CSV table of C-alpha atoms in Angstrom, one decimal:
chain,number,residue,atom,x,y,z
A,1,MET,CA,88.1,117.3,105.6
A,2,ARG,CA,84.8,116.5,107.3
A,3,THR,CA,86.4,117.1,110.9
A,4,MET,CA,87.6,120.9,109.2
A,5,LEU,CA,84.1,120.9,107.8
A,6,ALA,CA,82.1,120.6,111.2
A,7,HIS,CA,83.9,123.3,112.6
A,8,ALA,CA,84.0,125.8,109.9
A,9,ASP,CA,82.2,129.0,110.1
A,10,LEU,CA,79.9,128.6,107.4
A,11,SER,CA,77.1,130.5,108.7
A,12,ARG,CA,77.0,133.4,105.9
A,13,TYR,CA,76.2,130.9,103.3
A,14,ALA,CA,73.0,129.6,104.8
A,15,GLY,CA,69.8,129.4,102.8
A,16,GLN,CA,72.6,129.5,99.6
A,17,PHE,CA,73.5,125.2,99.7
A,18,VAL,CA,71.8,122.5,99.7
A,19,TRP,CA,74.9,120.6,101.4
A,20,LEU,CA,75.3,116.8,100.0
A,21,GLU,CA,77.9,114.8,100.6
A,22,VAL,CA,78.2,111.2,98.1
A,23,ASN,CA,79.9,108.3,98.7
A,24,PHE,CA,82.5,107.3,96.1
A,25,ASP,CA,82.4,104.1,97.1
A,26,LYS,CA,78.9,103.0,97.5
A,27,PRO,CA,77.3,101.2,93.8
A,28,GLN,CA,73.9,103.5,94.5
A,29,ASN,CA,76.2,106.4,93.3
A,30,GLN,CA,77.7,105.7,90.3
A,31,ASP,CA,75.3,107.4,88.1
A,32,PHE,CA,76.3,110.8,89.5
A,33,PHE,CA,79.8,110.0,89.1
A,34,SER,CA,79.6,108.6,85.5
A,35,ARG,CA,77.9,112.2,85.0
A,36,PHE,CA,80.2,114.7,87.5
A,37,GLU,CA,83.7,113.0,86.9
A,38,ALA,CA,86.4,113.4,90.3
A,39,SER,CA,89.7,113.1,89.2
A,40,GLY,CA,90.1,112.2,93.0
A,41,THR,CA,88.9,112.4,96.5
A,42,PRO,CA,87.4,114.3,98.2
A,43,THR,CA,86.4,116.7,95.3
A,44,PHE,CA,83.6,119.7,95.7
A,45,TYR,CA,81.3,120.4,93.3
A,46,VAL,CA,78.7,123.2,92.9
A,47,ILE,CA,75.4,122.4,91.0
A,48,ASN,CA,72.3,124.4,89.9
A,49,ALA,CA,69.2,124.1,90.8
A,50,GLU,CA,69.0,122.5,86.8
A,51,GLY,CA,71.7,120.1,87.4
A,52,LYS,CA,74.6,122.1,85.9
A,53,LEU,CA,77.6,121.9,86.7
A,54,LEU,CA,79.2,125.4,88.1
A,55,ALA,CA,82.3,124.8,89.8
A,56,ASP,CA,84.4,122.0,91.2
A,57,GLN,CA,87.8,121.5,92.8
A,58,PRO,CA,89.8,117.9,94.0
A,59,GLY,CA,91.4,118.0,96.9
A,60,ALA,CA,91.5,119.0,100.7
A,61,MET,CA,91.3,122.9,100.8
A,62,SER,CA,91.7,124.9,103.8
A,63,GLU,CA,88.4,127.3,105.2
A,64,THR,CA,89.8,129.9,103.5
A,65,GLU,CA,89.8,128.0,100.3
A,66,LEU,CA,86.5,126.6,101.1
A,67,ARG,CA,84.8,129.8,101.7
A,68,ALA,CA,86.6,131.2,98.3
A,69,PHE,CA,85.7,127.7,96.5
A,70,LEU,CA,81.7,128.8,97.8
A,71,ASP,CA,82.0,132.2,96.3
A,72,ARG,CA,83.0,131.1,93.3
A,73,GLY,CA,79.9,129.0,93.1
A,74,ILE,CA,77.6,132.1,94.1
A,75,SER,CA,79.3,134.6,92.0
A,76,LEU,CA,79.0,131.9,88.6
A,77,ALA,CA,75.2,131.3,89.3
A,78,GLN,CA,74.4,135.0,89.6
A,79,ASN,CA,76.0,135.4,86.7
A,80,ARG,CA,78.1,138.1,88.0
A,81,GLN,CA,81.6,137.6,86.2
A,82,THR,CA,84.5,139.3,85.3
A,83,PRO,CA,86.1,138.4,81.6
A,84,ALA,CA,88.8,136.7,84.1
A,85,ASP,CA,85.9,134.1,85.8
A,86,ALA,CA,84.0,133.6,82.6
A,87,ALA,CA,87.5,132.2,81.6
A,88,LEU,CA,88.4,130.4,84.2
A,89,GLU,CA,84.6,128.5,83.5
A,90,ARG,CA,85.7,127.8,80.1
A,91,ALA,CA,89.1,126.5,81.4
A,92,ASP,CA,88.0,124.4,84.3
A,93,LEU,CA,85.3,123.0,81.8
A,94,LEU,CA,88.3,121.6,79.4
A,95,LEU,CA,90.1,120.6,83.0
A,96,SER,CA,87.4,118.4,83.6
A,97,ARG,CA,87.7,117.0,80.4
A,98,LYS,CA,91.3,116.5,80.2
A,99,SER,CA,91.1,118.1,77.0
A,100,PRO,CA,94.8,119.3,76.3
A,101,ASN,CA,93.3,122.8,75.4
A,102,ALA,CA,92.8,123.4,79.3
A,103,VAL,CA,96.6,124.6,79.5
A,104,ALA,CA,96.4,127.3,76.7
A,105,ALA,CA,92.5,128.6,78.5
A,106,TYR,CA,94.5,128.8,81.3
A,107,GLU,CA,97.4,130.6,80.3
A,108,GLU,CA,94.4,133.3,78.8
A,109,VAL,CA,92.9,133.4,82.2
A,110,LEU,CA,96.4,134.6,84.2
A,111,ARG,CA,96.4,137.0,81.0
A,112,LEU,CA,93.1,138.4,82.0
A,113,ALA,CA,92.9,138.4,85.1
A,114,PRO,CA,94.3,141.2,87.4
A,115,ALA,CA,97.5,140.7,89.8
A,116,ASP,CA,94.8,141.6,92.7
A,117,TRP,CA,92.0,139.1,91.6
A,118,PRO,CA,90.7,137.0,94.2
A,119,ARG,CA,90.7,133.5,92.1
A,120,ARG,CA,94.3,133.9,90.5
A,121,PRO,CA,95.7,131.5,93.2
A,122,LEU,CA,93.5,128.8,91.4
A,123,ALA,CA,94.1,129.4,88.4
A,124,GLN,CA,98.2,129.4,89.0
A,125,TYR,CA,97.1,125.9,91.0
A,126,SER,CA,95.2,124.9,87.8
A,127,LEU,CA,97.4,125.6,85.1
A,128,VAL,CA,99.7,123.5,86.9
A,129,THR,CA,97.5,120.5,87.0
A,130,ALA,CA,96.3,120.8,83.9
A,131,LEU,CA,100.3,120.9,82.6
A,132,GLN,CA,100.7,117.7,85.2
A,133,LEU,CA,97.4,115.7,83.6
A,134,ASN,CA,99.0,116.0,79.8
A,135,GLN,CA,102.6,114.8,80.7
A,136,GLN,CA,104.1,118.2,80.3
A,137,HIS,CA,106.7,117.2,82.9
A,138,GLN,CA,109.2,120.1,82.2
A,139,GLN,CA,107.3,122.8,81.5
A,140,CYS,CA,104.8,121.2,84.4
A,141,ALA,CA,107.6,121.7,86.9
A,142,GLU,CA,109.3,125.1,85.7
A,143,THR,CA,105.3,126.9,86.4
A,144,ALA,CA,105.2,125.6,88.9
A,145,ALA,CA,108.4,127.3,90.5
A,146,ARG,CA,107.9,130.4,88.6
A,147,GLU,CA,103.9,131.3,89.6
A,148,ALA,CA,104.5,129.9,93.4
A,149,SER,CA,107.3,131.8,93.5
A,150,THR,CA,104.3,135.0,93.5
A,151,MET,CA,101.8,134.1,95.8
A,152,LYS,CA,101.3,133.8,99.3
A,153,HIS,CA,101.9,131.1,101.2
A,154,ASP,CA,99.1,129.4,101.9
A,155,ASN,CA,97.7,125.9,101.3
A,156,ALA,CA,96.9,127.4,97.4
A,157,PHE,CA,100.8,127.4,97.4
A,158,ALA,CA,100.9,124.0,98.9
A,159,ASN,CA,98.5,122.9,95.9
A,160,THR,CA,101.0,124.4,93.3
A,161,VAL,CA,104.1,123.4,94.4
A,162,ALA,CA,103.1,120.0,95.7
A,163,ALA,CA,102.0,119.6,91.9
A,164,GLY,CA,105.1,120.7,90.3
A,165,MET,CA,106.5,117.9,92.5
A,166,TRP,CA,105.3,115.6,91.1
A,167,CYS,CA,106.3,116.5,87.9
A,168,LEU,CA,109.8,116.7,89.1
A,169,VAL,CA,109.4,113.2,90.3
A,170,GLN,CA,107.4,111.6,87.1
A,171,GLY,CA,110.2,113.5,84.8
A,172,GLU,CA,113.0,112.0,83.2
A,173,ALA,CA,115.8,112.5,86.1
A,174,ALA,CA,118.3,112.4,84.0
A,175,ALA,CA,117.2,115.6,81.7
A,176,ARG,CA,119.2,119.1,81.4
A,177,TRP,CA,116.0,121.1,83.0
A,178,HIS,CA,115.5,118.3,85.7
A,179,LEU,CA,118.1,119.2,87.9
A,180,ALA,CA,117.5,123.4,87.7
A,181,ALA,CA,113.6,122.9,88.2
A,182,ALA,CA,114.4,121.0,91.3
A,183,SER,CA,117.0,123.6,92.6
A,184,LYS,CA,113.9,125.7,92.8
A,185,LEU,CA,111.2,123.5,94.0
A,186,GLU,CA,112.7,121.7,96.8
A,187,PRO,CA,113.1,125.1,98.8
A,188,LEU,CA,109.5,126.0,98.0
A,189,ALA,CA,108.2,122.9,98.7
A,190,LYS,CA,110.1,123.4,102.7
A,191,GLN,CA,108.5,126.6,102.9
A,192,ALA,CA,105.0,125.3,102.0
A,193,LEU,CA,106.0,122.5,105.1
A,194,ALA,CA,107.2,125.7,107.2
A,195,SER,CA,103.8,127.3,106.6
A,196,PRO,CA,101.1,126.1,108.8
A,197,GLU,CA,98.4,126.8,106.6
A,198,THR,CA,99.5,123.7,104.7
A,199,VAL,CA,97.0,121.5,105.0
A,200,ARG,CA,97.7,117.4,106.3
A,201,ASP,CA,96.8,116.3,102.8
A,202,GLU,CA,99.0,118.9,101.0
A,203,ARG,CA,101.8,117.7,103.4
A,204,ASN,CA,101.4,114.1,102.2
A,205,GLU,CA,102.1,115.0,98.8
A,206,LEU,CA,104.4,116.8,99.6
A,207,TYR,CA,106.9,114.6,101.9
A,208,ARG,CA,106.4,111.8,99.5
A,209,THR,CA,107.7,113.8,96.7
A,210,LEU,CA,110.3,115.0,98.5
A,211,MET,CA,111.0,111.3,99.5
A,212,TYR,CA,110.8,110.0,96.5
A,213,LEU,CA,113.6,112.4,94.9
A,214,ALA,CA,115.7,111.8,97.8
A,215,VAL,CA,115.6,107.8,97.0
A,216,SER,CA,116.2,108.6,93.2
A,217,ARG,CA,119.8,109.8,94.0
A,218,ASN,CA,120.3,106.8,97.0
A,219,GLN,CA,119.8,109.9,99.6
A,220,ASN,CA,118.7,106.6,101.8
A,221,SER,CA,119.6,108.6,104.8
A,222,GLN,CA,117.5,112.2,103.6
A,223,ALA,CA,114.7,110.1,102.7
A,224,GLU,CA,114.7,108.8,106.2
A,225,SER,CA,115.0,111.4,107.8
A,226,LEU,CA,112.1,112.8,106.1
A,227,GLU,CA,110.3,109.8,106.6
A,228,GLU,CA,110.6,110.4,110.1
A,229,LYS,CA,110.2,113.5,110.5
A,230,TRP,CA,106.6,112.8,108.7
A,231,LEU,CA,105.4,109.8,110.9
A,232,GLY,CA,106.3,111.6,114.0
A,233,GLU,CA,103.6,115.0,113.1
A,234,LEU,CA,101.4,111.7,111.8
A,235,ASP,CA,101.8,110.2,115.7
A,236,ALA,CA,101.4,113.0,117.5
A,237,VAL,CA,97.6,113.2,115.9
A,238,LYS,CA,95.1,112.4,118.4
A,239,PRO,CA,92.0,111.0,115.7
A,240,ALA,CA,88.7,113.2,116.2
A,241,ASP,CA,86.8,110.4,114.3
A,242,ASP,CA,87.8,107.4,111.9
A,243,GLU,CA,88.4,109.3,108.8
A,244,GLU,CA,90.7,111.5,110.0
A,245,ARG,CA,91.9,107.9,112.0
A,246,SER,CA,92.3,106.6,108.3
A,247,ALA,CA,93.7,109.7,106.5
A,248,VAL,CA,96.1,109.4,108.7
A,249,ASP,CA,97.4,105.4,108.5
A,250,ILE,CA,96.8,105.7,104.7
A,251,ALA,CA,99.9,108.6,104.9
A,252,ARG,CA,101.7,106.0,106.8
A,253,VAL,CA,101.5,103.6,104.2
A,254,GLU,CA,102.9,106.1,101.7
A,255,ALA,CA,105.2,107.0,103.2
A,256,ILE,CA,106.8,103.2,103.9
A,257,GLN,CA,105.9,101.9,100.6
A,258,ILE,CA,108.5,105.2,99.3
A,259,PHE,CA,111.2,104.2,102.0
A,260,GLY,CA,111.5,102.7,105.2
A,261,ASP,CA,110.7,99.5,107.7
A,262,PRO,CA,107.0,98.7,107.8
A,263,GLU,CA,107.7,97.6,111.4
A,264,ARG,CA,107.1,101.0,112.4
A,265,ILE,CA,104.0,101.6,111.5
A,266,LEU,CA,102.3,98.1,112.6
A,267,ALA,CA,101.4,99.0,115.9
A,268,ALA,CA,99.7,102.0,114.6
A,269,LEU,CA,97.6,100.2,111.9
A,270,ARG,CA,96.6,97.3,114.2
A,271,SER,CA,95.4,99.7,117.0
A,272,SER,CA,93.1,101.5,114.2
A,273,GLU,CA,91.9,98.1,112.8
A,274,GLN,CA,90.6,96.5,116.5
A,275,ALA,CA,89.7,100.6,116.2
A,276,MET,CA,87.5,100.6,113.5
A,277,PRO,CA,85.7,97.4,113.6
A,278,HIS,CA,84.0,97.9,110.4
A,279,ASN,CA,86.2,99.7,108.4
A,280,TYR,CA,87.2,96.7,105.7
A,281,ASN,CA,89.9,99.5,104.6
A,282,ALA,CA,92.1,99.5,108.0
A,283,SER,CA,91.9,95.5,108.0
A,284,LEU,CA,93.4,96.3,104.0
A,285,ARG,CA,96.3,98.5,104.9
A,286,VAL,CA,97.2,95.7,108.1
A,287,ALA,CA,96.9,93.2,105.8
A,288,GLN,CA,99.6,95.3,102.7
A,289,MET,CA,102.4,95.8,105.6
A,290,GLU,CA,102.3,92.5,107.2
A,291,LYS,CA,102.8,91.2,103.4
A,292,ALA,CA,105.4,93.7,103.2
A,293,ALA,CA,106.8,92.9,106.7
A,294,LYS,CA,107.0,89.1,105.2
A,295,HIS,CA,104.5,88.5,107.8
A,296,TYR,CA,102.7,86.2,105.4
A,297,ASP,CA,100.1,84.4,107.7
A,298,ALA,CA,99.6,87.1,109.7
A,299,ALA,CA,98.6,89.6,105.6
A,300,VAL,CA,96.3,86.0,105.5
A,301,ALA,CA,94.5,86.4,108.6
A,302,ALA,CA,94.2,90.1,108.3
A,303,CYS,CA,92.5,90.0,104.8
A,304,ASP,CA,90.1,87.4,106.3
A,305,ARG,CA,89.1,90.2,108.9
A,306,GLY,CA,88.7,92.3,105.6
A,307,LEU,CA,86.5,90.0,104.1
A,308,ALA,CA,84.1,89.6,107.1
A,309,ARG,CA,83.5,93.2,107.1
A,310,SER,CA,81.3,93.1,104.6
A,311,PRO,CA,83.0,94.6,101.8
A,312,GLY,CA,81.8,95.9,98.4
A,313,ALA,CA,83.0,94.2,95.8
A,314,LEU,CA,86.0,96.8,94.9
A,315,GLY,CA,86.9,96.2,98.5
A,316,ARG,CA,86.6,92.8,97.9
A,317,SER,CA,88.5,92.6,95.0
A,318,TRP,CA,91.4,94.1,96.8
A,319,LEU,CA,91.7,92.1,100.0
A,320,LEU,CA,92.0,89.5,98.0
A,321,GLN,CA,94.1,90.4,95.2
A,322,THR,CA,96.3,91.2,98.7
A,323,LYS,CA,95.6,87.4,99.9
A,324,SER,CA,96.6,86.1,96.6
A,325,ASP,CA,99.8,88.1,96.8
A,326,ALA,CA,100.8,86.9,100.5
A,327,LEU,CA,99.7,82.7,99.3
A,328,LYS,CA,102.2,83.3,96.7
A,329,GLN,CA,104.7,85.5,98.9
A,330,ALA,CA,104.3,81.8,101.5
A,331,GLY,CA,104.9,79.2,99.0
A,332,ASP,CA,100.9,78.1,98.4
A,333,SER,CA,100.6,78.8,94.7
A,334,THR,CA,98.0,76.7,94.4
A,335,GLY,CA,95.8,78.7,97.2
A,336,ALA,CA,96.8,82.0,96.2
A,337,ARG,CA,95.6,81.2,92.2
A,338,GLN,CA,92.0,79.6,93.8
A,339,THR,CA,91.9,83.0,95.9
A,340,LEU,CA,93.1,84.8,92.7
A,341,GLU,CA,90.1,83.5,91.2
A,342,GLN,CA,87.9,84.7,93.7
A,343,ALA,CA,89.0,88.0,93.3
A,344,LEU,CA,88.4,88.0,89.7
A,345,ASP,CA,84.6,86.9,90.1
A,346,ALA,CA,84.3,89.9,92.6
A,347,ALA,CA,86.3,92.2,90.6
A,348,GLN,CA,83.6,91.7,87.7
A,349,GLN,CA,80.7,93.0,89.6
A,350,ILE,CA,82.7,96.7,90.7
A,351,PRO,CA,80.3,99.0,89.6
A,352,SER,CA,82.9,101.6,88.3
A,353,GLN,CA,83.4,100.9,84.6
A,354,SER,CA,87.1,102.0,85.1
A,355,GLN,CA,87.9,100.1,88.1
A,356,ARG,CA,86.1,97.1,87.2
A,357,GLU,CA,88.3,97.0,83.8
A,358,ASN,CA,91.2,98.0,85.8
A,359,ASN,CA,91.3,95.2,88.3
A,360,VAL,CA,89.9,93.2,85.8
A,361,LYS,CA,93.1,93.7,83.7
A,362,ARG,CA,94.9,92.9,86.5
A,363,ILE,CA,93.7,89.8,87.8
A,364,LYS,CA,93.7,88.2,84.3
A,365,GLN,CA,97.7,89.0,83.7
A,366,ALA,CA,98.2,87.7,87.0
A,367,LEU,CA,96.8,84.2,86.2
A,368,GLY,CA,98.0,84.1,83.2
A,369,GLY,CA,101.6,83.9,85.3
A,370,ALA,CA,100.2,81.9,87.7
């Protein structure tokens, strides 16, 4: 996203916005995220001069979608709202609070919205997202298939299809509705992959969900074909900066974690680690795949390199947990437990309450079974 933002033509918004990037991992930014919760990264916000959240949108966007989001922020700031605009603002607030009432609110938005309303695709996607967050898997998948079939094949279409595909993955595969929904959504997923407007983050989501479904049906050859096609696309990327390099590597790891041989991507991950000498996450990704490939000594060494790269409490906790697991797999139970106790000390220093609680709970459970 940073690469797109650096090259996007946003000159018509000059003087209307103060641009601010807030890093989720830095402790000094936790007060911001305790007030403006992010369901994922990246998340975009429009906040007025009084500190009121006017609009937010999670996930990567195309340049066209970004302009639409900024236009929406301007409209809200100037109070130029149609009934559908006002209804969308109410629905977005409910969704930000993870309220189950968000589903009905977005349905009301679509009832009020004219067919050519420019924010209709956002409302369609948000409705599917609300159903997904409420774990209404059948309604989510069926709604995604219905709404996406009416949409232009842009990134909003890809977002909507991907959200519906995750509901297929998370739903009960043996349920009667599952096959019917899959027969509609999977062709839409392939259409989204064929669209040049689908950004890499959404391509990753679409490939992964298709792979998960293939594996769940024991269609390993299909999963392998999808994996190789996606990895081939990633291998063809020439990263413009460290952020893009990291995004590509994350996608590589996520694909292999579903299906495939970690040896396939280790050379690329090792190269990235050398190219980003101060990035502990690069070392962590190498360690994870070395461990998956049963190279336990190499995994431990990669964790130690990451720990030497001055990670914060969260990064230190992740690296130590990974190192402990590698030591355990290698048969060093004493070293594994000692390292896990160090991970617990680090986890207790994580600034974010939810991440701190989740990591502490997981490590304590592991220590109890060690």
